[in-house]
Amino acid sequence: MKIILGISAFYHDSAAALIENGKIVAAAQEERFSRVKHDSSFPKNAIKFILDFKKITISQIDAIVFYEKPFLKFERLLETYVACAPKGFKQFSRAMPAWVKDKLFQKNQIIKFLYSIDKTFIDEKKILFSEHHLSHAASAFYPSPFNEAIILTADGVGEWATTTVAIGKNRNLEIVKEINFPHSLGLLYSSFTYYIGFKVNSGEYKLMGLAPYGKPIYADIIKKELVSIKKDGSFWLNQKYFDYMTGLKMINNEFENLFGRKTRNPLKDKIEQFHMDIASSIQKVTEEILIKILINLKEEYKVNNLCLAGGVALNCVANGKILKEKIFKNIWVQPAAGDAGGSLGAALAYWNLECVTEQSITKKDYDDMQGSYLGPEFNDDIIERKLDKIGAKFQKLDYNNLLEKTAKLISEGNVIGWFQGRMEFGPRSLGSRSILADPRSFEMQKKLNLKIKFRESFRPFAPAILEEDLCNWFDLKEPSPYMLQVSQIKEHLKINITEDANTFGIDKLNLKRSKIPAVTHVDFSARIQTVNKDTNSKFYDLISKFKNLTGCPILINTSFNVRGEPIVCNPEDAFRCFVGTNMDVLVIGSYLLKKSEQKIFLNKDYHKEFDLD
C-alpha cells in the first residue's frame, strides 16, 4: 500500500491530489481555500484539506511528486534569453533573481512548506519530480476507461514541450512526439486572448464564448502570417509577431499592424464586431490544427481511443468538433485538464510507472474520476452551526421536500445557489457548487450574467441534462459528464429566426433561438453536462423533479461564484456570494435560505468586495 501526494504550484492553478494504492482519494485547487483566483502559491491549504480528509500526516505519505522539473524549465528560459540576446534583457533581469533565489531550488522550497504544515516531516528523499507533459498525459490516461489510448497534451509550455503525443497501454505510458517552445498552440490562442483584452491563462474561455458572434474572416491571414501548418498538423509560429519569448507582453506592434488595430483596452474599449471576428478566426484555426494532428495520429498508430489533457483540452468547442469528425471511436478528456490536474497526473505517473510490477490494468466502462467530486464536503451539523454563527435565517427540510421546493422555485423563475456534497476538482461546477436556473426563460441568460455573475453579457450558460434524455434534446450520443463537449440542439427545438441575417454582434442575444433559450448559444450550440444518478444522485433527483413539473429535463448550471472570484468552497463562501448578488435562494445541505428573509444582510454591498476587473 502506497500513499502518494501530487503537487502543482508556482505558475497558475496550484493544486494537490492524493492517491492510495492507485485509487484517487482527494484533490483540490489552492484558489478555493485562499480565495485568490488562479492562485499560483504553494498549495498548503489544499494539502491540509487532504491530510484532514484522510486523517494522516505528511510523514505518513510514501512519496510526494511535483508535477514538473524546475531545472529543465530554467534551462529553457536561459537558452531562450541567450539565443535572443541582447533583446529581452529587461525581462531577463527581472526573472533571474527570483529563479536564483527560489525557483531553481524548488525542492528546498517544497521541504520548507511541507515542514510548516507538519513539523515531523524530515525525509526529503520522498520528494520527487515528474515532467510537465508526462504529468498531464498521466492525468488523462490512467483515470480514463481505456487500456490503450493516444494521449494528446497541448498547453502553453511545460519545461520545453508545448504539444506532446503519448501512447498509453496498460500501465505503460511513453511520450513519442513533441513540439517545443516557442511553437505553441496554447500560446497562440493566448496571444489572441491578450489582443482582445482578456486576461491570459484565465480569459481563453471568454474568447471561445465570443467566437460564435463573429465570422472567421481573418483565418487565412493567421495561417499565412502567424502560423504555418503542416500536413500532419505540426506547426511553426512566426516569432516576428510575438513578444512572449523575451518580452513582457504576448504580442508586439507587428501583430497589431497585421490586423490594423491596437490591443483592446478592457477598461476603455467596447467589444466590437472586429473582436468577434478575430475570436472566430483563431478558434477555427485552432480546430483545424487539432483535427489535422489527430487524423495523422490515428493513421499512424491505429489506436481507437483518444485522451486529451493540457489547457487546450478545455476548449470544449474544439472537443465537440473532434467528436463530430469521428476520428476516434472513443474520447475522454481530463476534467482538470490544466495545471491543477498536473498534481493528480504526477502522483498517478509515479504509481503506475515506478511502484507497480503488475502491468495489466482492469478497466471499466466508466472513468476513475468519481465525477470529479474530490474536494471537501460539509455535513448538516457543520452547516447549521456555521449558518447560526453567521446569523442567517433558514429552514431545514427533508430530502423530498427540499428537492420539490427547490424545483418549484426554479420553475417560477428564481435563481438558486446550490451547495451540496464534495466540491468539484477542475474549473467546472458540476452540480456541487453551482448556480441553477430555468433554461426555458428568455431573460435568464442576461439576468445571470449581469445581475448574478457580474460579467459580460455575451457569455453562454451550460445545460445540465439527465443522461437518458440527452439524445432527445441535443445532437450528442455520448455522455458528457464534465461539461467538456459542445453540441448543437435538436432541430425540432430551434426557433426560425428571420431577422438573423440583419442582426450582428451582441444584438444576436435579443433573438429567441430555441425552446431552451437560456442555454442556446447564438450558433445553436450548448456546452453540455450529462447527469448520471450513480455519480451525483441528489443533483439527478433535483433535475428529475424539475422535469416532472415542467417536462424539461434540463437546468442551467453555472459556477457558484462571481467574476474575479474562485468557485465557493465552504458554507461561509456560499452565503457571502448569495447575499452579495441577486440570487433568490440558497440551498445548502438540507437547508433552504430565502434572500428576502436575510434582512440584516441586505444593506451590505458585498459584491464590491470582489475583484470585478
Coordinates of C-alpha atoms in Angstrom, one line a residue:
M1 CA 0.0 0.0 0.0
K2 CA 1.4 3.4 -1.0
I3 CA 0.0 6.8 -0.3
I4 CA 1.2 9.4 -2.9
L5 CA 0.8 13.2 -2.8
G6 CA 0.9 15.1 -6.1
I7 CA 1.6 18.8 -6.2
S8 CA 1.4 21.5 -8.8
A9 CA 2.5 25.1 -8.0
F10 CA 4.3 28.3 -8.8
Y11 CA 2.8 29.0 -12.2
H12 CA -1.0 29.1 -12.0
D13 CA -3.8 27.0 -10.6
S14 CA -1.8 25.3 -7.9
A15 CA -3.3 22.1 -6.6
A16 CA -2.8 19.0 -4.6
A17 CA -4.0 15.4 -5.1
L18 CA -3.8 12.2 -3.1
I19 CA -3.9 8.6 -4.4
E20 CA -3.8 5.5 -2.3
N21 CA -2.8 2.2 -3.9
G22 CA -3.5 3.8 -7.3
K23 CA -7.0 5.0 -6.3
I24 CA -7.8 8.7 -6.4
V25 CA -8.8 9.8 -2.9
A26 CA -8.9 13.6 -2.9
A27 CA -7.9 16.6 -5.0
A28 CA -8.4 20.4 -4.8
Q29 CA -7.1 23.7 -6.1
E30 CA -5.5 26.1 -3.7
E31 CA -7.6 29.0 -5.0
R32 CA -10.7 27.6 -3.4
F33 CA -9.2 28.0 0.0
S34 CA -7.1 31.1 -0.4
R35 CA -9.9 32.9 -2.4
V36 CA -7.2 34.1 -4.9
K37 CA -8.3 33.4 -8.4
H38 CA -5.8 31.0 -10.2
D39 CA -3.6 31.1 -7.1
S40 CA 0.0 30.0 -8.0
S41 CA 1.3 29.8 -4.5
F42 CA 2.3 26.5 -2.8
P43 CA -1.0 24.6 -2.1
K44 CA -0.6 24.4 1.6
N45 CA -4.4 24.8 2.2
A46 CA -5.2 22.1 -0.3
I47 CA -2.7 19.8 1.3
K48 CA -4.1 20.5 4.8
F49 CA -7.6 19.6 3.5
I50 CA -6.3 16.3 2.0
L51 CA -4.5 15.4 5.3
D52 CA -7.6 16.1 7.3
F53 CA -9.8 14.2 4.9
K54 CA -7.5 11.1 5.0
K55 CA -6.6 11.7 8.7
I56 CA -2.9 11.3 8.1
T57 CA 0.2 13.4 8.5
I58 CA 2.8 14.3 5.8
S59 CA 5.2 11.9 7.4
Q60 CA 2.8 9.0 6.6
I61 CA 2.9 9.8 2.9
D62 CA 5.2 7.5 0.9
A63 CA 6.1 9.8 -1.9
I64 CA 5.5 13.5 -2.8
V65 CA 5.7 14.2 -6.5
F66 CA 6.0 17.7 -8.0
Y67 CA 4.4 18.0 -11.5
E68 CA 7.4 19.3 -13.4
K69 CA 11.2 19.7 -13.4
P70 CA 12.4 23.1 -12.4
F71 CA 15.9 22.7 -13.8
L72 CA 14.6 21.8 -17.3
K73 CA 12.4 24.9 -17.2
F74 CA 15.3 27.0 -16.1
E75 CA 17.3 25.6 -19.0
R76 CA 14.6 26.6 -21.5
L77 CA 14.5 30.1 -20.1
L78 CA 18.2 30.6 -20.1
E79 CA 18.7 29.2 -23.6
T80 CA 15.9 31.4 -24.9
Y81 CA 17.4 34.6 -23.4
V82 CA 20.9 33.7 -24.7
A83 CA 19.5 32.9 -28.2
C84 CA 17.7 36.2 -28.4
A85 CA 20.2 38.5 -26.7
P86 CA 20.5 41.4 -26.4
K87 CA 16.7 41.5 -26.9
G88 CA 14.8 40.6 -23.7
F89 CA 17.4 41.8 -21.3
K90 CA 14.7 43.7 -19.3
Q91 CA 12.7 40.6 -18.7
F92 CA 15.9 38.5 -18.1
S93 CA 17.0 40.9 -15.4
R94 CA 13.5 40.7 -13.8
A95 CA 13.2 36.9 -13.9
M96 CA 16.7 35.7 -12.9
P97 CA 16.8 37.0 -9.3
A98 CA 13.6 35.1 -8.5
W99 CA 14.9 31.9 -10.2
V100 CA 18.3 32.1 -8.5
K101 CA 16.8 32.8 -5.1
D102 CA 13.8 30.4 -5.0
K103 CA 12.6 28.7 -8.2
L104 CA 15.8 27.0 -9.3
F105 CA 16.0 25.2 -5.9
Q106 CA 12.3 24.4 -5.6
K107 CA 13.0 21.2 -3.7
N108 CA 14.2 23.3 -0.7
Q109 CA 11.1 25.5 -1.0
I110 CA 8.9 22.4 -1.1
I111 CA 10.6 21.0 2.0
K112 CA 10.2 24.3 3.8
F113 CA 6.5 24.5 3.1
L114 CA 5.8 20.8 4.0
Y115 CA 7.7 21.3 7.3
S116 CA 5.5 24.3 8.1
I117 CA 2.5 22.0 7.7
D118 CA 3.9 19.0 9.6
K119 CA 6.9 19.6 11.9
T120 CA 7.6 15.8 11.9
F121 CA 8.4 15.7 8.2
I122 CA 12.1 15.1 7.8
D123 CA 12.5 12.7 4.9
E124 CA 13.4 14.8 1.9
K125 CA 14.1 11.7 -0.2
K126 CA 10.4 11.3 -0.6
I127 CA 10.2 14.4 -2.8
L128 CA 10.3 13.5 -6.5
F129 CA 9.8 15.4 -9.8
S130 CA 7.8 14.4 -12.8
E131 CA 7.9 16.1 -16.3
H132 CA 5.2 18.6 -17.0
H133 CA 3.7 16.9 -20.1
L134 CA 4.1 13.4 -18.6
S135 CA 2.0 14.6 -15.6
H136 CA -0.7 15.9 -18.0
A137 CA -0.7 12.7 -20.0
A138 CA -0.9 10.5 -16.9
S139 CA -3.8 12.6 -15.6
A140 CA -5.7 11.8 -18.7
F141 CA -4.8 8.2 -19.5
Y142 CA -4.8 6.5 -16.1
P143 CA -8.2 7.7 -14.9
S144 CA -9.7 7.1 -18.3
P145 CA -11.8 3.9 -19.1
F146 CA -9.2 2.8 -21.7
N147 CA -6.5 0.1 -21.5
E148 CA -4.9 1.6 -24.6
A149 CA -5.0 5.2 -26.0
I150 CA -3.3 8.0 -27.8
I151 CA -2.9 10.9 -25.4
L152 CA -2.6 14.4 -26.9
T153 CA -1.4 17.2 -24.5
A154 CA -1.5 20.8 -25.7
D155 CA -0.9 23.8 -23.5
G156 CA 1.2 27.0 -23.3
V157 CA 4.5 25.4 -22.3
G158 CA 5.9 23.0 -19.8
E159 CA 9.7 22.7 -19.5
W160 CA 10.3 22.7 -23.2
A161 CA 7.3 20.9 -24.7
T162 CA 4.2 22.7 -25.8
T163 CA 2.4 19.8 -27.6
T164 CA 3.1 16.1 -27.0
V165 CA 1.8 12.8 -28.1
A166 CA 1.9 9.8 -25.8
I167 CA 0.9 6.2 -26.2
G168 CA -0.6 4.5 -23.2
K169 CA -1.1 0.8 -22.9
N170 CA -2.0 -0.8 -19.5
R171 CA 0.5 0.8 -17.1
N172 CA 3.0 1.9 -19.7
L173 CA 2.9 5.5 -20.8
E174 CA 5.5 6.9 -23.2
I175 CA 5.8 10.3 -24.9
V176 CA 6.6 9.6 -28.6
K177 CA 6.3 13.0 -30.3
E178 CA 6.6 16.6 -29.2
I179 CA 6.6 20.2 -30.4
N180 CA 8.8 22.5 -28.4
F181 CA 8.8 26.2 -27.3
P182 CA 8.4 28.8 -28.8
H183 CA 5.9 27.0 -31.1
S184 CA 2.8 26.6 -29.0
L185 CA -0.9 26.2 -29.8
G186 CA -1.7 27.4 -26.3
L187 CA 0.4 30.5 -26.6
L188 CA -1.0 31.2 -30.0
Y189 CA -4.5 31.1 -28.6
S190 CA -3.5 33.1 -25.5
S191 CA -1.9 35.8 -27.8
F192 CA -5.4 36.4 -29.2
T193 CA -6.9 36.3 -25.8
Y194 CA -4.5 39.1 -24.9
Y195 CA -5.2 41.0 -28.1
I196 CA -8.9 41.1 -27.5
G197 CA -8.4 42.4 -24.0
F198 CA -8.9 39.3 -21.8
K199 CA -6.5 38.0 -19.2
V200 CA -4.1 35.4 -20.3
N201 CA -4.4 32.0 -18.5
S202 CA -8.0 32.8 -17.4
G203 CA -9.7 34.6 -20.3
E204 CA -9.3 32.0 -23.0
Y205 CA -12.8 30.6 -22.3
K206 CA -14.2 34.1 -22.9
L207 CA -12.5 34.1 -26.3
M208 CA -14.1 30.8 -27.1
G209 CA -17.5 32.1 -26.0
L210 CA -17.2 35.2 -28.1
A211 CA -16.2 33.3 -31.3
P212 CA -19.8 32.3 -32.4
Y213 CA -20.7 36.0 -32.6
G214 CA -18.2 36.5 -35.4
K215 CA -17.1 35.1 -38.7
P216 CA -13.6 33.6 -39.3
I217 CA -12.6 36.2 -41.9
Y218 CA -9.1 36.5 -40.6
A219 CA -8.3 32.8 -40.6
D220 CA -6.3 32.9 -43.8
I221 CA -4.2 35.8 -42.6
I222 CA -3.4 33.9 -39.4
K223 CA -2.3 30.8 -41.4
K224 CA -0.4 32.9 -43.9
E225 CA 1.5 35.1 -41.5
L226 CA 1.3 33.8 -37.9
V227 CA 1.3 30.0 -38.0
S228 CA 2.5 27.6 -40.7
I229 CA 0.5 24.3 -40.5
K230 CA 2.0 21.1 -42.0
K231 CA 0.0 18.3 -43.4
D232 CA 0.4 16.2 -40.3
G233 CA -0.8 19.1 -38.1
S234 CA 2.6 20.1 -36.8
F235 CA 3.0 23.9 -36.8
W236 CA 5.5 26.7 -36.6
L237 CA 4.9 30.2 -35.2
N238 CA 6.4 33.2 -36.8
Q239 CA 8.1 34.9 -33.9
K240 CA 8.2 38.2 -35.9
Y241 CA 4.7 38.9 -34.4
F242 CA 5.1 37.7 -30.8
D243 CA 6.8 39.0 -27.7
Y244 CA 6.3 36.2 -25.2
M245 CA 9.9 34.7 -25.7
T246 CA 11.8 37.6 -24.3
G247 CA 9.3 40.5 -23.7
L248 CA 6.7 41.4 -21.1
K249 CA 3.7 41.1 -23.5
M250 CA 2.2 38.3 -25.6
I251 CA 2.4 40.2 -28.9
N252 CA 4.2 43.1 -30.4
N253 CA 3.5 46.0 -32.8
E254 CA 3.8 43.9 -35.8
F255 CA 0.9 41.7 -34.6
E256 CA -1.2 44.8 -34.1
N257 CA -0.3 46.2 -37.5
L258 CA -1.1 42.9 -39.2
F259 CA -4.8 43.3 -38.1
G260 CA -4.8 47.1 -38.3
R261 CA -6.0 47.6 -34.7
K262 CA -4.3 48.2 -31.3
T263 CA -4.8 45.7 -28.5
R264 CA -8.2 46.3 -26.9
N265 CA -8.1 48.1 -23.5
P266 CA -10.8 46.3 -21.4
L267 CA -11.3 49.4 -19.2
K268 CA -11.9 51.8 -22.2
D269 CA -12.8 49.9 -25.3
K270 CA -16.0 48.1 -26.1
I271 CA -16.1 44.7 -27.7
E272 CA -16.9 45.3 -31.4
Q273 CA -17.6 43.1 -34.4
F274 CA -13.9 43.1 -35.2
H275 CA -13.1 41.4 -32.0
M276 CA -15.8 38.8 -32.5
D277 CA -14.4 38.1 -36.0
I278 CA -10.9 37.8 -34.6
A279 CA -12.1 35.3 -31.9
S280 CA -14.0 33.3 -34.6
S281 CA -10.9 33.2 -36.7
I282 CA -8.4 31.9 -34.1
Q283 CA -11.0 29.4 -32.9
K284 CA -11.3 28.0 -36.4
V285 CA -7.5 27.8 -36.9
T286 CA -7.1 26.0 -33.5
E287 CA -9.7 23.4 -34.5
E288 CA -8.1 22.9 -37.9
I289 CA -4.7 22.2 -36.3
L290 CA -6.1 19.8 -33.7
I291 CA -8.1 17.9 -36.3
K292 CA -5.1 17.5 -38.6
I293 CA -2.9 16.3 -35.8
L294 CA -5.4 13.7 -34.7
I295 CA -6.2 12.4 -38.2
N296 CA -2.5 11.8 -38.7
L297 CA -2.1 10.1 -35.3
K298 CA -5.0 7.8 -35.9
E299 CA -3.5 6.8 -39.3
E300 CA 0.0 6.3 -37.8
Y301 CA -0.8 4.4 -34.6
K302 CA -4.2 2.7 -35.4
V303 CA -5.5 3.2 -31.9
N304 CA -9.2 3.8 -31.4
N305 CA -9.2 5.7 -28.1
L306 CA -8.1 9.3 -27.5
C307 CA -7.4 11.1 -24.3
L308 CA -6.9 14.9 -24.1
A309 CA -5.1 17.0 -21.5
G310 CA -3.4 20.4 -21.1
G311 CA -5.1 23.8 -21.1
V312 CA -6.1 23.5 -24.8
A313 CA -8.2 20.4 -23.9
L314 CA -10.6 22.8 -22.0
N315 CA -11.6 24.2 -25.4
C316 CA -14.9 22.3 -25.4
V317 CA -15.9 23.8 -28.8
A318 CA -12.9 22.2 -30.4
N319 CA -13.6 19.0 -28.4
G320 CA -17.1 18.9 -30.0
K321 CA -15.6 19.3 -33.5
I322 CA -13.2 16.5 -32.8
L323 CA -16.0 14.3 -31.6
K324 CA -18.1 15.2 -34.7
E325 CA -15.3 14.2 -37.0
K326 CA -15.4 10.7 -35.7
I327 CA -11.6 10.2 -36.0
F328 CA -11.6 8.1 -32.9
K329 CA -14.1 5.6 -31.6
N330 CA -13.9 6.9 -28.0
I331 CA -12.7 10.2 -26.5
W332 CA -12.0 11.1 -22.8
V333 CA -10.9 14.5 -21.6
Q334 CA -9.4 15.0 -18.1
P335 CA -11.9 17.4 -16.3
A336 CA -9.0 19.2 -14.6
A337 CA -7.0 19.4 -17.9
G338 CA -5.0 22.5 -16.9
D339 CA -2.1 22.7 -14.5
A340 CA -4.3 21.8 -11.5
G341 CA -4.7 18.3 -13.0
G342 CA -0.9 18.1 -13.2
S343 CA -0.8 17.4 -9.5
L344 CA -3.0 14.3 -10.0
G345 CA -1.0 13.2 -13.0
A346 CA 2.3 13.4 -11.2
A347 CA 1.1 11.1 -8.5
L348 CA -0.5 8.6 -11.0
A349 CA 2.6 8.6 -13.2
Y350 CA 4.8 7.7 -10.2
W351 CA 2.5 5.0 -9.0
N352 CA 2.0 3.3 -12.4
L353 CA 5.5 3.7 -13.8
E354 CA 7.6 3.2 -10.7
C355 CA 5.7 1.4 -7.9
V356 CA 3.7 -1.4 -9.6
T357 CA 5.2 -4.5 -11.1
E358 CA 1.9 -5.9 -12.4
Q359 CA 1.5 -4.4 -15.9
S360 CA -2.1 -5.1 -16.6
I361 CA -4.9 -2.7 -15.6
T362 CA -8.5 -3.8 -15.1
K363 CA -10.6 -1.1 -16.8
K364 CA -14.3 -0.5 -16.6
D365 CA -17.0 1.2 -18.7
Y366 CA -16.6 4.4 -16.6
D367 CA -13.6 6.5 -15.6
D368 CA -12.0 6.7 -12.2
M369 CA -12.5 10.4 -11.5
Q370 CA -15.7 9.8 -9.4
G371 CA -17.5 12.6 -11.2
S372 CA -14.5 14.9 -10.2
Y373 CA -16.2 15.3 -6.8
L374 CA -12.9 15.1 -4.9
G375 CA -12.9 18.2 -2.7
P376 CA -14.2 19.0 0.8
E377 CA -17.8 18.4 2.0
F378 CA -19.8 19.6 4.9
N379 CA -22.4 17.7 6.8
D380 CA -25.7 19.2 8.1
D381 CA -24.4 19.6 11.6
I382 CA -21.4 21.7 10.4
I383 CA -23.6 23.7 8.0
E384 CA -26.2 24.5 10.7
R385 CA -23.6 25.7 13.1
K386 CA -22.0 27.9 10.5
L387 CA -25.3 29.4 9.5
D388 CA -26.3 30.0 13.1
K389 CA -22.9 31.8 13.7
I390 CA -23.4 34.0 10.6
G391 CA -26.9 34.9 11.8
A392 CA -28.7 33.5 8.7
K393 CA -32.4 32.7 8.6
F394 CA -33.0 29.2 7.2
Q395 CA -35.4 26.2 7.3
K396 CA -34.4 22.6 7.4
L397 CA -36.3 20.3 5.0
D398 CA -36.3 16.5 4.5
Y399 CA -34.8 15.2 1.2
N400 CA -38.0 15.1 -0.9
N401 CA -39.4 18.4 0.3
L402 CA -36.1 20.1 -0.3
L403 CA -35.9 18.9 -3.9
E404 CA -39.6 19.5 -4.6
K405 CA -39.5 23.0 -3.2
T406 CA -36.2 23.8 -5.0
A407 CA -37.5 22.5 -8.3
K408 CA -40.7 24.6 -7.9
L409 CA -38.8 27.7 -7.1
I410 CA -36.6 27.3 -10.2
S411 CA -39.7 26.8 -12.4
E412 CA -41.1 30.1 -11.0
G413 CA -38.0 32.0 -12.3
N414 CA -35.9 32.0 -9.1
V415 CA -32.1 31.8 -9.2
I416 CA -30.7 29.2 -6.8
G417 CA -27.3 28.8 -5.2
W418 CA -26.8 25.0 -4.9
F419 CA -24.2 23.8 -2.4
Q420 CA -24.1 20.0 -1.9
G421 CA -21.6 17.2 -1.3
R422 CA -17.9 17.2 -2.2
M423 CA -16.5 20.2 -4.1
E424 CA -15.5 19.6 -7.8
F425 CA -11.9 19.4 -8.9
G426 CA -11.2 21.4 -12.0
P427 CA -12.6 24.6 -13.5
R428 CA -16.3 23.5 -13.9
S429 CA -19.1 23.4 -11.4
L430 CA -20.8 20.1 -11.9
G431 CA -23.7 20.2 -9.5
S432 CA -22.0 20.5 -6.1
R433 CA -21.0 24.2 -6.1
S434 CA -23.5 25.5 -8.7
I435 CA -25.9 28.3 -9.5
L436 CA -29.1 26.9 -11.1
A437 CA -31.9 28.4 -13.0
D438 CA -34.7 27.7 -15.6
P439 CA -33.3 27.2 -19.2
R440 CA -36.8 28.0 -20.7
S441 CA -36.6 31.6 -19.6
F442 CA -35.6 34.0 -22.4
E443 CA -34.5 36.7 -19.9
M444 CA -32.4 34.4 -17.7
Q445 CA -29.2 34.4 -19.7
K446 CA -28.8 38.2 -19.4
K447 CA -30.1 38.2 -15.8
L448 CA -27.5 35.6 -14.7
N449 CA -24.6 37.4 -16.5
L450 CA -25.3 41.0 -15.4
K451 CA -27.1 40.7 -12.0
I452 CA -25.7 37.4 -10.6
K453 CA -22.3 36.8 -12.1
F454 CA -21.4 40.5 -12.7
R455 CA -19.8 39.5 -16.1
E456 CA -20.0 40.1 -19.8
S457 CA -23.5 39.7 -21.3
F458 CA -22.3 37.6 -24.2
R459 CA -21.2 34.6 -22.0
P460 CA -23.2 31.4 -22.6
F461 CA -24.5 29.1 -20.0
A462 CA -24.4 25.3 -19.8
P463 CA -27.4 22.9 -19.7
A464 CA -27.2 20.1 -17.1
I465 CA -29.4 17.3 -18.6
L466 CA -30.5 13.9 -17.4
E467 CA -28.2 11.5 -19.2
E468 CA -31.1 9.4 -20.6
D469 CA -32.7 12.4 -22.1
L470 CA -29.6 13.6 -24.0
C471 CA -30.4 12.3 -27.4
N472 CA -33.9 13.9 -27.4
W473 CA -32.5 17.4 -26.9
F474 CA -29.0 17.5 -28.4
D475 CA -27.1 16.1 -31.3
L476 CA -24.7 14.2 -29.0
K477 CA -24.8 10.5 -28.5
E478 CA -22.1 10.1 -25.9
P479 CA -22.4 11.2 -22.2
S480 CA -20.6 14.5 -21.3
P481 CA -20.3 14.4 -17.5
Y482 CA -17.6 17.0 -17.2
M483 CA -19.1 19.8 -19.4
L484 CA -16.3 19.4 -22.0
Q485 CA -18.3 18.8 -25.1
V486 CA -20.3 21.2 -27.2
S487 CA -23.1 20.1 -29.5
Q488 CA -26.0 21.5 -31.4
I489 CA -29.5 21.4 -30.1
K490 CA -32.1 19.3 -31.9
E491 CA -33.8 20.8 -35.0
H492 CA -37.3 20.5 -33.5
L493 CA -36.3 22.7 -30.6
K494 CA -35.0 25.5 -32.7
I495 CA -37.0 28.6 -33.5
N496 CA -36.8 30.1 -37.0
I497 CA -35.2 33.5 -36.8
T498 CA -35.9 35.5 -39.9
E499 CA -34.2 38.7 -38.6
D500 CA -30.9 36.9 -38.0
A501 CA -29.3 37.9 -41.3
N502 CA -29.6 41.6 -40.4
T503 CA -28.5 41.2 -36.8
F504 CA -24.9 41.4 -35.8
G505 CA -22.7 41.0 -32.7
I506 CA -24.2 41.2 -29.2
D507 CA -27.6 42.2 -30.7
K508 CA -28.0 38.5 -31.5
L509 CA -28.7 38.0 -27.8
N510 CA -32.0 39.7 -28.3
L511 CA -33.3 36.9 -30.6
K512 CA -35.0 33.8 -29.1
R513 CA -33.4 30.8 -30.7
S514 CA -35.0 27.8 -29.1
K515 CA -37.3 26.4 -26.5
I516 CA -34.4 26.5 -24.1
P517 CA -33.1 29.9 -25.0
A518 CA -31.0 30.5 -21.8
V519 CA -28.6 27.6 -22.7
T520 CA -28.7 28.1 -26.5
H521 CA -25.7 29.9 -27.9
V522 CA -26.0 32.2 -31.0
D523 CA -24.9 29.3 -33.2
F524 CA -27.5 26.9 -31.7
S525 CA -24.8 25.1 -29.7
A526 CA -24.5 24.3 -26.0
R527 CA -21.8 23.2 -23.6
I528 CA -23.4 20.1 -22.2
Q529 CA -23.2 18.3 -18.9
T530 CA -24.9 15.0 -18.6
V531 CA -26.0 14.0 -15.1
N532 CA -26.0 10.3 -14.0
K533 CA -27.8 9.1 -10.9
D534 CA -24.9 6.9 -9.9
T535 CA -22.4 9.8 -9.9
N536 CA -24.5 12.6 -8.4
S537 CA -27.8 11.3 -7.1
K538 CA -29.0 14.5 -5.4
F539 CA -28.5 16.7 -8.5
Y540 CA -30.0 14.0 -10.7
D541 CA -33.1 13.8 -8.4
L542 CA -33.5 17.6 -8.5
I543 CA -33.4 17.7 -12.3
S544 CA -35.9 14.8 -12.3
K545 CA -38.3 16.8 -10.0
F546 CA -38.0 19.8 -12.4
K547 CA -38.7 17.5 -15.3
N548 CA -41.9 16.2 -13.6
L549 CA -43.0 19.8 -13.0
T550 CA -42.2 21.3 -16.5
G551 CA -41.5 18.4 -18.9
C552 CA -37.9 19.8 -19.3
P553 CA -35.1 17.5 -18.1
I554 CA -32.6 20.4 -18.1
L555 CA -31.3 23.1 -15.6
I556 CA -28.9 25.9 -16.3
N557 CA -25.7 25.1 -14.4
T558 CA -23.1 27.7 -13.9
S559 CA -20.3 28.0 -11.3
F560 CA -21.2 29.3 -7.8
N561 CA -19.1 32.5 -7.9
V562 CA -18.9 35.9 -9.4
R563 CA -16.3 37.2 -11.9
G564 CA -12.9 37.5 -10.4
E565 CA -13.7 35.1 -7.5
P566 CA -13.0 31.4 -7.3
I567 CA -15.9 28.9 -7.0
V568 CA -17.1 28.8 -3.4
C569 CA -15.6 26.2 -1.2
N570 CA -17.3 26.3 2.3
P571 CA -20.7 27.5 3.6
E572 CA -19.3 30.9 4.5
D573 CA -18.2 31.5 0.9
A574 CA -21.6 30.3 -0.3
F575 CA -23.5 32.6 2.0
R576 CA -21.3 35.6 1.2
C577 CA -21.8 35.1 -2.5
F578 CA -25.5 34.6 -2.0
V579 CA -26.2 37.8 -0.1
G580 CA -23.8 39.8 -2.4
T581 CA -25.7 39.0 -5.6
N582 CA -29.2 39.0 -6.8
M583 CA -29.6 35.3 -6.2
D584 CA -33.0 34.5 -4.8
V585 CA -32.5 31.3 -2.8
L586 CA -29.6 29.3 -1.3
V587 CA -29.9 25.6 -0.9
I588 CA -27.0 24.3 1.2
G589 CA -27.1 20.7 2.5
S590 CA -30.7 20.2 3.9
Y591 CA -31.2 23.9 4.5
L592 CA -33.1 26.4 2.3
L593 CA -32.5 30.2 2.7
K594 CA -34.6 32.9 1.0
K595 CA -32.9 36.2 0.2
S596 CA -36.0 38.2 1.4
E597 CA -35.5 36.7 4.9
Q598 CA -31.9 37.8 5.3
K599 CA -32.8 41.4 6.1
I600 CA -29.8 42.2 8.3
F601 CA -27.5 41.5 5.4
L602 CA -29.3 43.2 2.5
N603 CA -27.9 46.7 3.1
K604 CA -24.4 45.5 2.8
D605 CA -22.9 45.8 -0.7
Y606 CA -21.0 42.5 -0.6
H607 CA -20.2 42.3 -4.3
K608 CA -17.9 45.4 -4.0
E609 CA -15.5 43.1 -2.1
F610 CA -14.9 41.1 -5.2
D611 CA -12.4 41.8 -7.9
L612 CA -14.5 42.7 -10.9
D613 CA -11.7 43.7 -13.3

